[in-house]
PDB file of C-alpha atoms in Angstrom:
ATOM      1  CA  MET A   5     378.626 237.055 -57.634  1.00  0.00           C
ATOM      2  CA  LYS A   6     377.738 233.329 -56.687  1.00  0.00           C
ATOM      3  CA  LYS A   7     373.749 231.537 -56.692  1.00  0.00           C
ATOM      4  CA  VAL A   8     373.421 228.736 -54.101  1.00  0.00           C
ATOM      5  CA  ILE A   9     372.026 226.177 -55.465  1.00  0.00           C
ATOM      6  CA  CYS A  10     370.199 223.516 -53.160  1.00  0.00           C
ATOM      7  CA  SER A  11     367.752 220.385 -54.149  1.00  0.00           C
ATOM      8  CA  GLN A  12     365.645 218.671 -52.078  1.00  0.00           C
ATOM      9  CA  LYS A  13     365.642 215.496 -53.764  1.00  0.00           C
ATOM     10  CA  ALA A  14     369.298 215.402 -52.933  1.00  0.00           C
ATOM     11  CA  PRO A  15     370.477 214.878 -49.051  1.00  0.00           C
ATOM     12  CA  GLY A  16     371.564 218.379 -47.635  1.00  0.00           C
ATOM     13  CA  ALA A  17     374.361 218.770 -46.716  1.00  0.00           C
ATOM     14  CA  ILE A  18     375.875 217.723 -43.211  1.00  0.00           C
ATOM     15  CA  GLY A  19     378.727 220.580 -43.214  1.00  0.00           C
ATOM     16  CA  PRO A  20     378.823 223.794 -43.696  1.00  0.00           C
ATOM     17  CA  TYR A  21     379.127 223.575 -46.930  1.00  0.00           C
ATOM     18  CA  SER A  22     376.047 223.698 -50.119  1.00  0.00           C
ATOM     19  CA  GLN A  23     375.199 221.194 -52.336  1.00  0.00           C
ATOM     20  CA  ALA A  24     375.898 223.392 -55.387  1.00  0.00           C
ATOM     21  CA  ILE A  25     377.316 226.946 -55.902  1.00  0.00           C
ATOM     22  CA  GLU A  26     376.600 228.868 -59.291  1.00  0.00           C
ATOM     23  CA  ALA A  27     379.536 231.151 -60.475  1.00  0.00           C
ATOM     24  CA  ASN A  28     380.149 232.632 -63.740  1.00  0.00           C
ATOM     25  CA  GLY A  29     378.442 230.129 -65.761  1.00  0.00           C
ATOM     26  CA  MET A  30     380.019 226.999 -63.818  1.00  0.00           C
ATOM     27  CA  VAL A  31     377.983 225.579 -61.486  1.00  0.00           C
ATOM     28  CA  PHE A  32     380.234 223.602 -59.221  1.00  0.00           C
ATOM     29  CA  VAL A  33     378.554 220.520 -57.231  1.00  0.00           C
ATOM     30  CA  SER A  34     379.458 219.020 -53.676  1.00  0.00           C
ATOM     31  CA  GLY A  35     381.074 215.638 -53.092  1.00  0.00           C
ATOM     32  CA  GLN A  36     377.275 213.744 -53.086  1.00  0.00           C
ATOM     33  CA  LEU A  37     376.882 210.530 -50.263  1.00  0.00           C
ATOM     34  CA  PRO A  38     374.745 207.978 -51.995  1.00  0.00           C
ATOM     35  CA  ILE A  39     371.745 208.742 -49.798  1.00  0.00           C
ATOM     36  CA  ASP A  40     367.871 208.677 -50.933  1.00  0.00           C
ATOM     37  CA  ALA A  41     366.916 212.216 -49.460  1.00  0.00           C
ATOM     38  CA  ALA A  42     363.417 210.608 -49.406  1.00  0.00           C
ATOM     39  CA  THR A  43     364.381 207.552 -46.853  1.00  0.00           C
ATOM     40  CA  GLY A  44     367.966 208.560 -45.609  1.00  0.00           C
ATOM     41  CA  VAL A  45     368.849 205.208 -46.554  1.00  0.00           C
ATOM     42  CA  MET A  46     372.039 204.567 -47.838  1.00  0.00           C
ATOM     43  CA  ALA A  47     372.086 202.407 -50.756  1.00  0.00           C
ATOM     44  CA  GLU A  48     374.112 199.039 -50.514  1.00  0.00           C
ATOM     45  CA  GLY A  49     377.021 198.390 -52.877  1.00  0.00           C
ATOM     46  CA  ALA A  50     379.522 199.564 -55.246  1.00  0.00           C
ATOM     47  CA  GLU A  51     376.381 199.708 -57.942  1.00  0.00           C
ATOM     48  CA  ALA A  52     374.141 200.905 -55.858  1.00  0.00           C
ATOM     49  CA  GLN A  53     376.313 204.417 -53.991  1.00  0.00           C
ATOM     50  CA  ALA A  54     377.516 204.948 -57.489  1.00  0.00           C
ATOM     51  CA  ARG A  55     374.077 205.043 -58.947  1.00  0.00           C
ATOM     52  CA  GLN A  56     372.649 207.065 -55.699  1.00  0.00           C
ATOM     53  CA  SER A  57     375.294 209.737 -56.205  1.00  0.00           C
ATOM     54  CA  LEU A  58     374.976 210.496 -59.566  1.00  0.00           C
ATOM     55  CA  GLU A  59     370.645 210.544 -58.860  1.00  0.00           C
ATOM     56  CA  ASN A  60     372.192 213.626 -55.914  1.00  0.00           C
ATOM     57  CA  VAL A  61     374.117 215.027 -59.087  1.00  0.00           C
ATOM     58  CA  LYS A  62     371.325 215.106 -61.126  1.00  0.00           C
ATOM     59  CA  HIS A  63     368.126 216.605 -59.429  1.00  0.00           C
ATOM     60  CA  ILE A  64     370.921 218.894 -58.152  1.00  0.00           C
ATOM     61  CA  LEU A  65     371.554 220.291 -61.463  1.00  0.00           C
ATOM     62  CA  GLU A  66     368.032 220.000 -62.383  1.00  0.00           C
ATOM     63  CA  GLU A  67     367.407 222.611 -59.917  1.00  0.00           C
ATOM     64  CA  ALA A  68     370.061 224.767 -61.455  1.00  0.00           C
ATOM     65  CA  GLY A  69     368.652 224.465 -65.023  1.00  0.00           C
ATOM     66  CA  LEU A  70     370.919 221.694 -66.168  1.00  0.00           C
ATOM     67  CA  SER A  71     371.240 218.129 -66.984  1.00  0.00           C
ATOM     68  CA  MET A  72     374.256 215.256 -67.015  1.00  0.00           C
ATOM     69  CA  ALA A  73     374.867 217.087 -70.778  1.00  0.00           C
ATOM     70  CA  ASN A  74     376.187 220.002 -69.256  1.00  0.00           C
ATOM     71  CA  ILE A  75     378.967 217.740 -66.879  1.00  0.00           C
ATOM     72  CA  VAL A  76     382.618 219.342 -68.002  1.00  0.00           C
ATOM     73  CA  LYS A  77     383.915 217.193 -65.337  1.00  0.00           C
ATOM     74  CA  THR A  78     383.914 214.570 -62.163  1.00  0.00           C
ATOM     75  CA  THR A  79     385.624 213.576 -59.829  1.00  0.00           C
ATOM     76  CA  VAL A  80     384.824 209.960 -58.100  1.00  0.00           C
ATOM     77  CA  PHE A  81     385.846 209.462 -54.455  1.00  0.00           C
ATOM     78  CA  LEU A  82     386.462 205.226 -53.573  1.00  0.00           C
ATOM     79  CA  ALA A  83     386.566 203.557 -50.717  1.00  0.00           C
ATOM     80  CA  ASP A  84     389.075 200.929 -52.537  1.00  0.00           C
ATOM     81  CA  MET A  85     389.888 200.934 -56.297  1.00  0.00           C
ATOM     82  CA  SER A  86     388.883 197.317 -56.497  1.00  0.00           C
ATOM     83  CA  LEU A  87     385.060 199.258 -57.027  1.00  0.00           C
ATOM     84  CA  PHE A  88     386.083 201.050 -60.070  1.00  0.00           C
ATOM     85  CA  ALA A  89     384.748 198.341 -62.186  1.00  0.00           C
ATOM     86  CA  ASP A  90     381.581 198.506 -60.533  1.00  0.00           C
ATOM     87  CA  MET A  91     381.252 202.345 -60.467  1.00  0.00           C
ATOM     88  CA  ASN A  92     382.219 202.541 -63.893  1.00  0.00           C
ATOM     89  CA  LYS A  93     379.553 200.644 -65.251  1.00  0.00           C
ATOM     90  CA  VAL A  94     377.160 202.892 -63.761  1.00  0.00           C
ATOM     91  CA  TYR A  95     378.711 205.588 -64.684  1.00  0.00           C
ATOM     92  CA  ALA A  96     379.005 205.623 -68.404  1.00  0.00           C
ATOM     93  CA  THR A  97     375.060 204.894 -68.243  1.00  0.00           C
ATOM     94  CA  TYR A  98     374.709 208.855 -67.316  1.00  0.00           C
ATOM     95  CA  PHE A  99     376.194 209.699 -70.220  1.00  0.00           C
ATOM     96  CA  ASP A 100     375.138 210.480 -74.045  1.00  0.00           C
ATOM     97  CA  GLY A 101     377.930 211.107 -76.717  1.00  0.00           C
ATOM     98  CA  ASP A 102     381.072 212.777 -75.179  1.00  0.00           C
ATOM     99  CA  PHE A 103     381.926 211.775 -71.893  1.00  0.00           C
ATOM    100  CA  PRO A 104     382.965 214.663 -68.721  1.00  0.00           C
ATOM    101  CA  ALA A 105     386.621 215.122 -67.795  1.00  0.00           C
ATOM    102  CA  ARG A 106     387.094 212.332 -64.719  1.00  0.00           C
ATOM    103  CA  SER A 107     388.979 211.748 -62.347  1.00  0.00           C
ATOM    104  CA  ALA A 108     389.041 208.542 -59.992  1.00  0.00           C
ATOM    105  CA  VAL A 109     391.013 208.162 -57.016  1.00  0.00           C
ATOM    106  CA  ALA A 110     391.131 205.927 -53.963  1.00  0.00           C
ATOM    107  CA  VAL A 111     391.041 207.338 -50.535  1.00  0.00           C
ATOM    108  CA  LYS A 112     391.018 206.446 -47.024  1.00  0.00           C
ATOM    109  CA  ALA A 113     387.970 206.855 -46.032  1.00  0.00           C
ATOM    110  CA  LEU A 114     384.077 208.656 -46.927  1.00  0.00           C
ATOM    111  CA  PRO A 115     382.146 210.402 -44.590  1.00  0.00           C
ATOM    112  CA  LYS A 116     379.152 207.403 -42.710  1.00  0.00           C
ATOM    113  CA  ASP A 117     381.532 204.696 -44.570  1.00  0.00           C
ATOM    114  CA  ALA A 118     380.379 205.391 -47.709  1.00  0.00           C
ATOM    115  CA  LEU A 119     381.827 203.144 -50.814  1.00  0.00           C
ATOM    116  CA  VAL A 120     381.846 206.227 -53.186  1.00  0.00           C
ATOM    117  CA  GLU A 121     381.019 209.480 -53.347  1.00  0.00           C
ATOM    118  CA  ILE A 122     381.341 211.773 -56.623  1.00  0.00           C
ATOM    119  CA  GLU A 123     381.247 215.629 -57.609  1.00  0.00           C
ATOM    120  CA  CYS A 124     381.440 217.344 -60.570  1.00  0.00           C
ATOM    121  CA  ILE A 125     381.425 220.946 -62.486  1.00  0.00           C
ATOM    122  CA  ALA A 126     378.476 221.850 -64.655  1.00  0.00           C
ATOM    123  CA  ALA A 127     379.457 225.100 -67.514  1.00  0.00           C
ATOM    124  CA  ARG A 128     375.729 226.585 -68.503  1.00  0.00           C
TER     125      ARG A 128
END
């Protein structure tokens, strides 16, 4: 059985997908663009975009009754690998203790010309 997770504090899906799905004690959070749900504005710069994407992930996990500490795997999509250090600096501040497993890849383009998009898997 799966359950749809949706937070009003994170931007709505821009296509036919859910913000997150919970199944068998795992929460799969879709890629989060760096858009502020309250304003609809995308953050500027890789650091600000990483922060907003992670805030969106955090809000969705909170809606599921979880926190960043429940994340077991993240995937970070970057518009260019030269943005890695800026993203990494912000990313490190969102986790205490053990970091989740992570992949970081550069892609040709991201929706809405974002520089950063982050998805994750969390466990209860």
